[in-house]
XYZ file of C-alpha atoms in Angstrom:
739
model
C 27.429 -24.384 25.673
C 30.098 -25.412 23.143
C 27.683 -27.588 21.196
C 25.792 -24.465 20.141
C 28.704 -22.781 18.394
C 27.908 -24.295 15.003
C 27.650 -21.783 12.177
C 24.137 -21.046 10.909
C 23.136 -22.735 7.725
C 23.395 -19.890 5.259
C 26.553 -18.303 3.866
C 25.111 -14.828 4.300
C 25.599 -15.224 8.041
C 29.339 -14.716 7.640
C 29.201 -10.960 8.157
C 27.259 -10.805 11.439
C 28.947 -13.889 12.803
C 32.371 -12.501 12.036
C 31.504 -9.310 13.845
C 29.983 -11.320 16.654
C 33.218 -13.122 17.247
C 34.898 -9.865 18.124
C 32.422 -9.327 20.935
C 31.944 -12.898 22.059
C 34.309 -12.452 24.979
C 33.597 -8.816 25.790
C 31.790 -9.956 28.902
C 32.424 -13.461 30.139
C 29.271 -13.401 32.275
C 26.906 -12.945 29.297
C 25.592 -16.417 28.661
C 22.278 -17.417 27.171
C 20.633 -20.372 28.861
C 17.961 -22.078 26.760
C 16.419 -21.031 23.488
C 14.510 -17.924 24.562
C 16.382 -14.654 24.514
C 13.496 -12.343 25.333
C 14.015 -12.826 29.052
C 17.719 -12.140 28.861
C 18.102 -8.897 26.930
C 16.235 -6.384 24.811
C 17.490 -5.851 21.270
C 17.519 -2.499 19.525
C 14.631 -3.608 17.324
C 12.479 -4.564 20.312
C 13.325 -1.327 22.048
C 12.421 0.664 18.939
C 9.052 -1.060 18.900
C 8.357 0.693 22.204
C 8.700 4.108 20.545
C 5.813 6.554 20.634
C 5.446 6.217 16.865
C 4.606 2.516 17.163
C 1.179 0.869 17.475
C 0.296 -2.779 17.889
C -2.919 -4.519 16.917
C -3.323 -7.779 18.828
C -5.251 -10.951 18.046
C -7.904 -9.780 20.495
C -8.194 -6.428 18.697
C -8.633 -8.187 15.343
C -11.318 -10.497 16.735
C -13.232 -7.625 18.346
C -13.217 -5.514 15.188
C -13.099 -7.944 12.250
C -12.083 -6.510 8.904
C -14.488 -6.846 5.998
C -11.745 -7.720 3.558
C -8.456 -5.965 4.160
C -6.227 -5.231 7.176
C -6.043 -1.616 6.027
C -9.446 -1.229 7.736
C -7.765 -2.108 11.049
C -4.541 -0.195 10.515
C -6.632 2.832 9.570
C -7.719 3.173 13.212
C -4.149 3.730 14.473
C -2.675 7.215 15.071
C -0.846 8.698 12.099
C -2.608 6.390 9.625
C -5.020 7.181 6.809
C -6.098 5.554 3.568
C -5.304 7.415 0.366
C -3.778 7.170 -3.093
C -0.077 7.515 -3.665
C -0.286 11.199 -4.614
C -2.592 14.114 -3.996
C -4.252 13.713 -7.418
C -6.652 11.076 -6.106
C -6.640 9.476 -9.544
C -7.657 6.013 -8.379
C -10.444 7.276 -6.152
C -11.577 4.291 -4.123
C -8.377 2.262 -4.376
C -6.998 3.764 -1.217
C -4.031 2.211 0.534
C -2.262 2.568 3.891
C -0.650 5.981 4.221
C 1.548 6.674 7.260
C 1.959 10.296 8.333
C 0.898 11.616 4.932
C 3.973 10.248 3.114
C 1.899 8.178 0.655
C 1.455 4.399 0.188
C 4.657 4.064 -1.842
C 6.525 5.081 1.307
C 4.771 2.489 3.463
C 6.615 -0.824 3.579
C 4.433 -3.912 4.093
C 6.019 -6.943 5.772
C 4.665 -10.443 6.364
C 6.523 -12.077 9.242
C 9.302 -9.536 8.807
C 9.745 -10.163 5.074
C 8.967 -7.353 2.593
C 6.057 -7.750 0.167
C 6.439 -6.164 -3.277
C 3.521 -7.459 -5.369
C 2.020 -4.005 -5.979
C 5.218 -3.079 -7.843
C 4.123 -5.411 -10.640
C 1.592 -2.724 -11.575
C 2.913 0.145 -13.673
C 3.081 3.621 -12.230
C 0.978 6.296 -13.903
C 1.994 9.703 -15.132
C 0.556 11.126 -11.922
C 2.264 8.593 -9.653
C -0.661 6.264 -8.925
C -0.899 2.497 -9.352
C -4.058 0.590 -10.257
C -3.729 -1.598 -7.185
C -5.107 -2.139 -3.705
C -1.627 -2.381 -2.232
C -0.119 -5.344 -0.379
C -2.332 -5.410 2.710
C -4.632 -8.279 1.677
C -2.347 -11.293 1.242
C -3.036 -12.800 4.684
C -6.593 -13.630 5.844
C -7.406 -11.558 8.920
C -8.271 -14.663 10.946
C -4.718 -15.994 10.507
C -2.966 -12.917 11.899
C -1.342 -13.012 15.321
C -0.620 -9.279 15.446
C 0.053 -6.215 13.332
C 2.802 -3.768 14.256
C 2.735 -0.260 12.772
C 6.019 1.646 12.982
C 6.103 5.324 12.070
C 8.914 7.811 11.986
C 12.595 7.224 12.883
C 11.946 3.720 14.253
C 11.144 2.489 10.747
C 14.374 3.527 9.053
C 16.212 0.294 9.949
C 14.124 -1.460 7.285
C 15.689 0.387 4.363
C 14.094 1.462 1.081
C 10.377 2.162 1.061
C 9.993 2.773 4.798
C 10.195 6.589 4.846
C 6.601 6.817 6.048
C 6.740 3.690 8.122
C 6.347 -0.066 8.260
C 3.368 -2.373 8.704
C 4.467 -5.826 9.851
C 1.835 -8.570 9.664
C 2.724 -11.469 11.968
C 0.964 -14.743 11.211
C -0.051 -17.292 13.834
C 2.628 -19.650 15.134
C 2.858 -23.420 14.930
C 0.835 -24.715 17.928
C 2.438 -27.000 20.482
C -0.592 -29.303 20.405
C -2.776 -30.484 17.530
C -5.703 -28.140 16.901
C -7.651 -26.414 14.172
C -10.280 -23.828 13.451
C -13.085 -23.000 11.000
C -13.939 -19.319 10.463
C -17.045 -17.876 8.814
C -17.742 -14.194 8.160
C -20.507 -12.285 6.383
C -21.090 -8.574 5.836
C -24.436 -7.316 4.498
C -24.760 -3.602 3.593
C -28.138 -1.982 4.079
C -27.790 -0.229 0.722
C -28.279 -2.795 -2.042
C -25.913 -0.861 -4.314
C -22.960 -1.579 -1.977
C -21.044 -4.817 -2.260
C -21.562 -7.601 0.292
C -18.865 -9.954 1.640
C -18.779 -13.691 2.313
C -15.688 -15.445 3.700
C -14.754 -18.932 4.889
C -11.373 -20.062 6.159
C -9.651 -22.782 8.118
C -6.389 -23.464 9.899
C -4.821 -26.655 11.182
C -1.577 -27.254 13.004
C 0.335 -29.143 15.606
C 3.290 -31.442 16.206
C 4.382 -34.156 13.804
C 7.172 -35.196 16.150
C 6.617 -33.723 19.598
C 9.001 -30.838 20.397
C 10.917 -31.496 17.161
C 8.772 -31.128 14.034
C 5.524 -29.215 13.679
C 3.279 -27.798 10.976
C 0.619 -25.159 10.310
C -1.634 -24.751 7.294
C -4.430 -22.315 6.509
C -6.790 -21.622 3.621
C -9.256 -18.866 2.761
C -12.006 -18.105 0.243
C -13.401 -14.573 0.162
C -15.646 -12.628 -2.180
C -16.574 -8.976 -1.810
C -18.978 -7.817 -4.497
C -18.385 -4.571 -6.353
C -20.597 -1.580 -5.806
C -23.259 -0.991 -8.422
C -21.929 0.818 -11.483
C -24.337 3.724 -10.952
C -23.875 4.176 -7.198
C -22.540 7.716 -7.663
C -25.008 8.749 -10.362
C -26.380 12.247 -9.998
C -23.409 13.446 -7.967
C -21.843 15.581 -10.703
C -20.261 12.862 -12.833
C -22.031 9.616 -13.603
C -18.694 8.091 -14.657
C -17.318 8.194 -11.124
C -17.393 4.566 -9.968
C -17.808 3.114 -6.494
C -15.646 0.546 -4.725
C -14.532 -2.370 -6.863
C -14.949 -5.954 -5.674
C -12.409 -8.672 -5.043
C -12.148 -12.470 -5.045
C -9.506 -13.894 -2.722
C -8.117 -17.416 -2.610
C -5.311 -18.169 -0.169
C -3.439 -21.264 0.947
C -0.304 -21.246 3.106
C 1.778 -23.785 4.974
C 4.578 -23.758 7.529
C 6.941 -26.551 8.564
C 9.006 -25.950 11.695
C 11.983 -28.116 12.648
C 13.664 -27.674 16.015
C 17.107 -28.956 15.060
C 18.509 -28.565 18.563
C 17.185 -26.819 21.681
C 18.899 -23.676 20.408
C 18.327 -23.891 16.625
C 15.101 -23.753 14.638
C 14.508 -24.037 10.900
C 11.193 -22.771 9.469
C 9.974 -23.281 5.911
C 7.052 -21.113 4.747
C 5.166 -21.299 1.482
C 2.019 -19.527 0.343
C -0.079 -19.031 -2.749
C -2.736 -16.368 -3.236
C -5.012 -15.251 -6.026
C -6.714 -11.852 -6.020
C -9.248 -11.088 -8.709
C -10.484 -7.519 -9.170
C -14.240 -7.266 -9.856
C -14.760 -4.192 -12.020
C -17.526 -1.608 -11.800
C -16.350 1.159 -14.109
C -13.418 2.940 -12.463
C -11.107 4.898 -14.749
C -7.991 6.712 -13.740
C -9.527 10.147 -13.997
C -13.213 9.284 -14.191
C -13.331 9.872 -17.946
C -16.664 9.380 -19.714
C -17.097 5.644 -20.033
C -16.250 4.034 -23.328
C -18.394 1.210 -24.710
C -15.777 -1.257 -23.467
C -15.717 0.205 -19.948
C -19.519 0.145 -19.795
C -19.621 -3.497 -20.885
C -16.982 -4.508 -18.341
C -18.741 -2.632 -15.554
C -22.195 -4.017 -16.285
C -20.892 -7.592 -16.455
C -18.834 -7.254 -13.231
C -15.888 -8.659 -15.128
C -12.494 -9.388 -13.610
C -10.056 -6.836 -14.947
C -7.008 -8.004 -13.010
C -5.883 -11.292 -11.492
C -2.858 -11.227 -9.257
C -1.155 -14.532 -8.486
C 1.407 -14.387 -5.687
C 3.677 -17.238 -4.627
C 6.072 -16.831 -1.723
C 8.665 -19.148 -0.227
C 11.089 -18.611 2.638
C 13.543 -20.527 4.791
C 14.397 -19.061 8.188
C 17.103 -20.238 10.586
C 17.068 -18.965 14.180
C 20.066 -19.716 16.362
C 20.804 -19.079 20.029
C 24.458 -19.064 21.041
C 26.380 -18.329 24.191
C 27.290 -14.893 22.795
C 23.868 -13.901 21.321
C 21.397 -14.952 18.666
C 21.187 -14.993 14.871
C 18.478 -14.975 12.234
C 19.123 -15.917 8.611
C 16.459 -15.775 5.907
C 16.220 -16.735 2.263
C 12.943 -15.634 0.686
C 11.541 -15.627 -2.830
C 8.410 -13.871 -4.039
C 6.849 -14.193 -7.488
C 3.872 -12.151 -8.669
C 2.062 -12.597 -11.963
C -0.177 -9.631 -12.704
C -2.637 -10.695 -15.385
C -4.757 -7.695 -16.358
C -6.580 -5.989 -19.171
C -4.391 -3.618 -21.208
C -4.470 0.071 -20.290
C -3.982 3.197 -22.347
C -0.593 4.880 -22.138
C -1.403 8.201 -23.759
C -3.341 11.345 -22.980
C -6.449 11.586 -20.840
C -7.420 7.900 -21.392
C -4.146 6.830 -19.767
C -5.069 4.129 -17.276
C -8.407 3.274 -18.897
C -8.939 -0.218 -20.275
C -8.489 -0.466 -24.047
C -8.955 -4.193 -24.791
C -10.357 -7.500 -23.514
C -7.329 -9.741 -24.080
C -5.363 -10.151 -20.842
C -1.699 -9.155 -20.729
C 0.813 -10.040 -18.044
C 3.585 -8.551 -16.002
C 5.841 -10.718 -13.877
C 7.802 -9.597 -10.848
C 10.377 -11.752 -9.067
C 12.075 -10.803 -5.817
C 14.893 -12.727 -4.166
C 16.015 -11.625 -0.725
C 18.772 -12.880 1.576
C 19.198 -11.418 5.020
C 21.268 -12.141 8.089
C 21.258 -10.580 11.522
C 23.031 -11.106 14.849
C 22.218 -9.639 18.257
C 25.159 -9.534 20.655
C 24.825 -8.461 24.307
C 27.975 -7.168 25.960
C 29.069 -4.837 28.725
C 31.408 -1.974 28.013
C 30.985 0.220 31.040
C 27.215 -0.037 30.529
C 24.942 -2.724 29.094
C 24.780 -2.896 25.305
C 23.006 -5.087 22.789
C 24.698 -4.720 19.417
C 22.820 -5.647 16.258
C 24.667 -6.229 12.982
C 22.994 -7.278 9.783
C 23.205 -7.546 6.016
C 20.674 -7.812 3.186
C 20.719 -8.554 -0.514
C 17.721 -8.157 -2.823
C 17.402 -8.923 -6.507
C 14.263 -7.698 -8.296
C 13.332 -8.568 -11.887
C 10.334 -7.193 -13.748
C 8.987 -8.231 -17.117
C 6.169 -6.036 -18.385
C 6.119 -5.727 -22.191
C 2.541 -4.403 -22.269
C 3.464 -1.225 -20.350
C 6.396 -0.514 -22.644
C 4.526 -0.410 -25.956
C 4.133 3.354 -26.254
C 6.198 4.579 -29.170
C 6.916 8.033 -30.555
C 3.868 8.098 -32.827
C 0.316 9.375 -32.584
C -2.420 10.252 -35.093
C -0.220 9.533 -38.078
C 2.688 11.611 -36.768
C 6.091 10.141 -36.024
C 8.557 11.834 -33.686
C 12.252 11.171 -34.137
C 14.499 12.085 -31.206
C 18.214 12.074 -32.017
C 20.038 9.475 -29.926
C 16.826 7.974 -28.490
C 15.876 4.487 -29.658
C 12.370 4.054 -31.030
C 12.218 0.385 -29.943
C 11.048 -0.698 -26.508
C 12.056 -3.548 -24.202
C 9.899 -5.161 -21.535
C 12.485 -6.096 -18.910
C 13.904 -4.182 -15.961
C 15.877 -5.173 -12.891
C 17.681 -3.791 -9.886
C 19.857 -5.080 -7.087
C 20.389 -3.685 -3.623
C 23.034 -4.510 -1.008
C 22.741 -3.275 2.541
C 24.517 -3.519 5.886
C 23.471 -2.000 9.185
C 24.637 -1.654 12.772
C 22.500 -0.731 15.796
C 23.274 -0.576 19.474
C 20.743 -0.574 22.298
C 22.652 1.214 25.062
C 21.346 1.261 28.638
C 23.150 4.344 29.925
C 21.300 4.270 33.241
C 18.243 2.586 34.679
C 16.197 5.421 33.193
C 18.092 6.339 30.017
C 18.418 4.411 26.746
C 20.123 5.363 23.499
C 19.879 3.582 20.159
C 22.410 4.874 17.620
C 22.332 3.156 14.252
C 23.608 3.449 10.720
C 22.574 1.640 7.567
C 24.286 1.676 4.183
C 22.454 0.707 0.995
C 23.854 0.393 -2.496
C 21.459 0.247 -5.416
C 22.860 -0.619 -8.829
C 20.866 2.266 -10.371
C 20.837 5.043 -7.785
C 24.137 4.280 -6.030
C 24.999 4.374 -2.334
C 22.995 5.859 0.515
C 23.762 6.300 4.223
C 20.901 6.232 6.722
C 22.059 7.189 10.221
C 19.620 7.410 13.121
C 19.518 8.152 16.825
C 16.615 7.264 19.125
C 16.401 7.804 22.878
C 14.114 7.374 25.866
C 14.311 9.043 29.278
C 12.241 7.947 32.256
C 11.161 10.820 34.539
C 9.897 9.627 37.837
C 7.678 6.592 38.044
C 5.060 7.642 35.499
C 6.571 9.871 32.799
C 8.702 8.976 29.809
C 10.217 11.208 27.133
C 11.066 9.603 23.788
C 12.430 10.973 20.567
C 14.485 10.263 17.513
C 15.967 11.523 14.288
C 16.801 9.469 11.231
C 17.575 9.768 7.564
C 15.356 7.472 5.502
C 15.417 6.715 1.816
C 13.558 5.091 -1.071
C 15.170 3.831 -4.256
C 13.473 4.674 -7.587
C 11.084 1.954 -8.725
C 11.536 -0.340 -11.727
C 9.395 1.827 -14.002
C 10.887 5.199 -13.091
C 14.418 4.016 -13.936
C 13.545 2.225 -17.182
C 14.118 4.339 -20.337
C 11.869 1.915 -22.251
C 8.879 2.995 -20.164
C 7.220 5.922 -21.981
C 3.970 7.785 -21.412
C 2.523 10.250 -23.936
C 0.515 13.319 -22.896
C -0.949 14.266 -26.294
C -0.203 17.842 -25.377
C -2.287 18.847 -22.389
C 0.012 17.128 -19.895
C 3.019 19.180 -20.954
C 4.708 21.551 -18.483
C 3.257 24.995 -18.017
C 6.136 26.460 -20.039
C 5.238 24.533 -23.216
C 3.458 26.277 -26.091
C -0.020 25.012 -26.989
C 1.173 23.341 -30.213
C 3.756 21.163 -28.414
C 3.120 17.569 -27.338
C 5.202 15.742 -24.767
C 6.573 12.281 -24.057
C 7.845 11.192 -20.640
C 10.364 8.383 -20.210
C 12.108 6.590 -17.373
C 15.388 7.968 -16.091
C 18.233 5.595 -15.237
C 20.080 8.411 -13.409
C 17.522 9.206 -10.732
C 18.666 9.826 -7.183
C 16.920 8.034 -4.325
C 14.225 9.904 -2.445
C 15.305 10.841 1.084
C 13.795 12.354 4.185
C 14.970 13.541 7.585
C 12.405 12.173 10.054
C 12.198 13.704 13.527
C 9.870 13.044 16.432
C 9.713 13.993 20.096
C 7.038 13.047 22.569
C 6.002 12.346 26.124
C 4.169 9.402 27.656
C 2.286 8.961 30.937
C 1.393 5.632 32.600
C -0.269 5.163 35.989
C -2.834 2.685 37.315
C -4.087 1.764 33.853
C -4.190 5.385 32.653
C -2.124 5.971 29.543
C -1.535 9.160 27.610
C 0.978 10.270 25.006
C 1.600 13.043 22.512
C 4.193 13.046 19.739
C 5.286 15.793 17.376
C 6.723 14.614 14.052
C 8.455 16.471 11.238
C 9.611 14.997 7.918
C 11.793 17.011 5.575
C 11.398 15.274 2.214
C 14.047 15.608 -0.524
C 14.413 14.391 -4.100
C 10.833 13.184 -4.509
C 10.472 11.588 -7.947
C 7.846 13.144 -10.227
C 7.262 13.892 -13.887
C 9.859 16.536 -14.735
C 9.863 19.722 -16.822
C 13.418 19.672 -18.202
C 13.625 18.987 -21.932
C 15.801 15.976 -22.771
C 15.366 16.193 -26.519
C 13.237 17.879 -29.181
C 11.871 15.801 -32.058
C 12.050 16.498 -35.775
C 8.535 17.977 -35.630
C 9.135 20.052 -32.500
C 7.671 17.884 -29.729
C 9.382 17.448 -26.374
C 10.886 14.453 -24.618
C 11.046 14.745 -20.831
C 11.623 12.257 -18.013
C 11.083 11.478 -14.353
C 13.121 13.835 -12.167
C 13.973 14.589 -8.557
C 12.211 17.618 -7.061
C 13.757 19.919 -4.414
C 11.793 19.346 -1.223
C 8.569 18.756 0.667
C 7.609 19.133 4.319
C 5.247 17.131 6.509
C 4.584 17.777 10.181
C 1.912 16.977 12.714
C 0.953 15.702 16.144
C -0.403 12.291 17.136
C -1.292 10.842 20.488
C -3.171 8.341 22.644
C -5.410 8.391 25.711
C -6.553 5.251 27.569
C -8.929 5.661 30.508
C -9.814 2.683 32.783
C -13.360 3.688 33.707
C -13.964 0.444 35.593
C -12.478 -3.006 36.005
C -14.712 -4.090 33.119
C -14.841 -0.835 31.127
C -12.003 0.786 29.173
C -12.071 3.873 26.964
C -9.284 4.005 24.334
C -8.604 7.006 22.080
C -6.042 8.225 19.595
C -5.745 11.290 17.392
C -3.745 12.670 14.490
C -3.382 16.325 13.519
C -1.657 17.089 10.209
C -0.075 20.461 10.721
C 1.583 20.707 7.306
C 1.820 18.653 4.116
C 3.275 20.583 1.242
C 5.541 19.815 -1.720
C 7.784 22.312 -3.477
C 4.849 23.575 -5.547
C 2.489 24.018 -2.627
C 0.360 20.895 -3.081
C -0.080 18.235 -0.378
C 1.821 14.982 -0.844
C -1.342 12.949 -0.403
C -5.004 13.594 0.346
C -5.497 13.036 4.070
C -7.836 14.674 6.613
C -6.612 17.635 8.606
C -7.287 15.627 11.759
C -8.538 12.180 12.758
C -9.917 10.883 16.067
C -10.481 7.192 16.862
C -12.345 6.159 20.002
C -13.383 2.764 21.425
C -15.408 2.017 24.538
C -14.807 -1.638 25.465
C -16.936 -3.505 27.996
C -15.724 -6.917 29.181
C -17.916 -8.053 32.108
C -16.565 -11.605 32.032
C -14.363 -13.972 30.036
C -17.182 -15.071 27.764
C -18.792 -11.794 26.695
C -17.586 -8.425 25.419
C -19.170 -5.419 23.715
C -17.568 -2.464 21.935
C -18.715 0.960 20.803
C -16.443 2.638 18.244
C -16.295 6.133 16.772
C -14.019 7.705 14.176
C -14.071 11.380 13.207
C -12.365 12.572 10.026
C -11.621 16.229 9.563
C -11.823 18.207 6.363
C -9.795 16.953 3.381
C -8.770 19.695 0.959
C -7.849 18.952 -2.666
C -4.813 20.058 -4.605
C -5.009 23.647 -5.748
C -1.777 24.382 -7.676
C -1.757 23.430 -11.365
C 1.411 21.649 -12.505
C 0.703 21.160 -16.226
C -1.285 22.711 -19.076
C -4.310 20.460 -18.625
C -4.667 21.410 -14.975
C -4.162 25.098 -15.757
C -6.325 25.437 -18.875
C -8.553 22.370 -18.970
C -9.694 20.867 -22.267
C -13.149 22.098 -23.207
C -13.334 19.814 -26.247
C -12.836 16.767 -24.005
C -15.032 18.199 -21.248
C -12.122 18.572 -18.814
C -12.190 21.621 -16.559
C -9.088 23.308 -15.109
C -7.989 22.428 -11.582
C -9.216 25.806 -10.322
C -12.799 25.055 -11.398
C -15.311 24.670 -8.586
C -16.062 21.069 -9.607
C -12.372 20.137 -9.170
C -12.081 21.870 -5.810
C -14.621 19.721 -4.006
C -13.637 19.185 -0.388
C -14.477 16.170 1.722
C -16.307 17.704 4.646
C -15.766 16.490 8.232
C -17.730 13.381 9.122
C -17.986 10.692 11.797
C -18.555 6.931 11.727
C -20.035 4.967 14.646
C -19.957 1.211 15.094
C -21.105 -1.350 17.630
C -20.399 -5.044 18.089
C -20.569 -7.810 20.669
C -18.974 -11.212 20.988
C -19.808 -14.321 22.974
C -17.664 -17.388 23.653
C -20.305 -20.095 23.708
C -17.759 -22.521 25.101
C -14.082 -23.249 24.561
C -14.774 -24.325 20.982
C -17.455 -21.981 19.648
C -17.356 -18.166 19.505
C -19.752 -15.804 17.743
C -19.688 -12.083 17.049
C -22.087 -9.656 15.465
C -22.149 -5.956 14.860
C -23.238 -2.912 12.903
C -20.723 -0.730 11.090
C -21.547 2.901 10.305
C -24.381 2.747 12.792
C -25.976 6.053 11.768
C -25.578 5.427 8.023
C -23.228 8.273 7.143
C -22.427 7.865 3.414
C -19.920 9.587 1.153
C -20.117 9.621 -2.629
C -17.627 10.506 -5.314
C -18.607 13.927 -6.578
C -17.421 16.219 -9.364
C -14.859 14.394 -11.472
C -14.509 11.829 -8.699
C -10.741 12.130 -8.574
C -10.326 13.797 -5.198
C -13.306 12.217 -3.436
C -14.164 8.651 -2.468
C -16.992 6.379 -1.364
C -17.593 5.733 2.318
C -20.031 2.864 2.680
C -23.154 3.243 4.771
C -24.706 1.045 7.435
C -23.872 -2.664 7.244
C -24.576 -5.696 9.406
C -21.935 -8.352 9.978
C -21.436 -11.588 11.845
C -18.707 -14.150 12.391
C -18.507 -17.701 13.690
C -15.355 -19.416 14.965
C -15.336 -23.157 15.649
C -12.194 -24.636 17.211
C -11.275 -28.292 17.516
């Protein structure tokens, strides 16, 4: 196939292609015929996606359990997955995001078609480590998703920074080979009038422009989920604790696919999304509502509008020695939001009605080659390189100076002026090898090197294996070193938060007030991720159990080391790396084929340990979770499903880390962390659901169901920080019309 030896289109391909050349003649019998490699060999990435710490949500799964608004509702039902805030403070209450194995949302990397999504990083990080954001799980309408892959543990480390907990890869639907389209309608109506309802309409259209050469796909989506009533949690211990905020979604995306030759494909993707946050009174720590907050909540005003534009160009090549993938992608997010306080208890609360903006730009270039060869045994070598350039402009979050209440602090050697720009660059290269030692034994050694212009170099080695035992049993395991670079706020010395005293370290005297600033010398966070498990498959029966253990190092938090003392005796501190944290647990699956038409699917997660160096959990997750689905499919046209999820007890933080948590502030009505009101636990509870779908014909399909069948509700209690709202019974329906 000499005609296929042309170099891919992008210069970044030089590294993998150069390495590929060295192996091109390692085995003269390794030749790829045609454009599909899946039938020829299994890459390390594809093998890793068969690990025990990997779950896949198919198109069928999505259709049978449609999400109200966000794919996090679907991912939540996988083993090892919960929804929570980024830390164990629970400061953002209902803005819970995907949390894999208790490592926190900031350690969950979201991908769309294999490309990282970073829009949530346009939102500043709080003193307690939270962001006022829903995360990056709502940029693709659920009806336009082909599948969702959830990778946990060592298998996720190949993706670099931000994947210490795992990876969620959202794969959109492909360009169809024939012209067709679809209209989708969805409605969700809660029984409780104080809970927000949802209405959604979307479409997709695609097909060939030039048969077998040029094709297209386009989709659009309009979605509105109303906010909960402002007083939904009234009478629960704090009337300021808000319910779930609403959202307005507008999405449009297009894809143009050009098959240059039978072995080369060029794909251009572009998308634009708008997410508007409908406010109902949430504050970072459920402070008593100000007049402004009350007005915003009562009017259901938009407090944030995120505009995301994404563009990418992907070249796939199939050669006689292997295959290559080269990607150029660009992501731009404009976060237009109401200004927030940067000081004291009101930090995170809205302080004005004039919108301010932050802008985040991410450029990414990546190149990868997969090279099969035989060196005693079968190998598939993967070599790749990445470059990312991130730029953030957020002047509104860098306005906090060294003054308060008529006092001015002067710190020798520390500038009193602030700048709104920050940036970082990261270079990476990685090598993996999928080694078939025997018919029953596979090894996947790998190493990745990253260099961040702020935090320096980092090596991430890994080793995964699988061993078949007999016809039905399989042992799998792995160990890997993962890492996360400091974010653009944590490394920026112009980013300052002011505690007004109570947020100072425990060692500070009562008359001292403290400022916290970004630290350009932070080390990356790292973890050693281990897992070992066993899997059984026979006659449709499936069972697995996996033990995981993450040893977390250098987690970035507000520090307690004094950087400077001002002329009036106040302290300047900064973000620092902490010694260690440990997370361990067990997760598993059980699938029982009760009948040809009846299948019972289950998974569970047990969190054995989640503890930082001070004794607090890393994030607020249940002690255990069980998901169960009974699926009945009597024929091709009809199906019915009964679902059940049980959440175990969720305990709050108990160890005070600053003066406010230790002593409280009686004048402001803030109780210490040890107070009964702040130690509210989320008791165990279960949620049932039922739905049924009917394919009227090849063009029309309907589905209806009831979520939370027995109307089990949760409310935010106490100060609302460490509890959340679980919506009650709701009725939903969907209609799909194809043409």
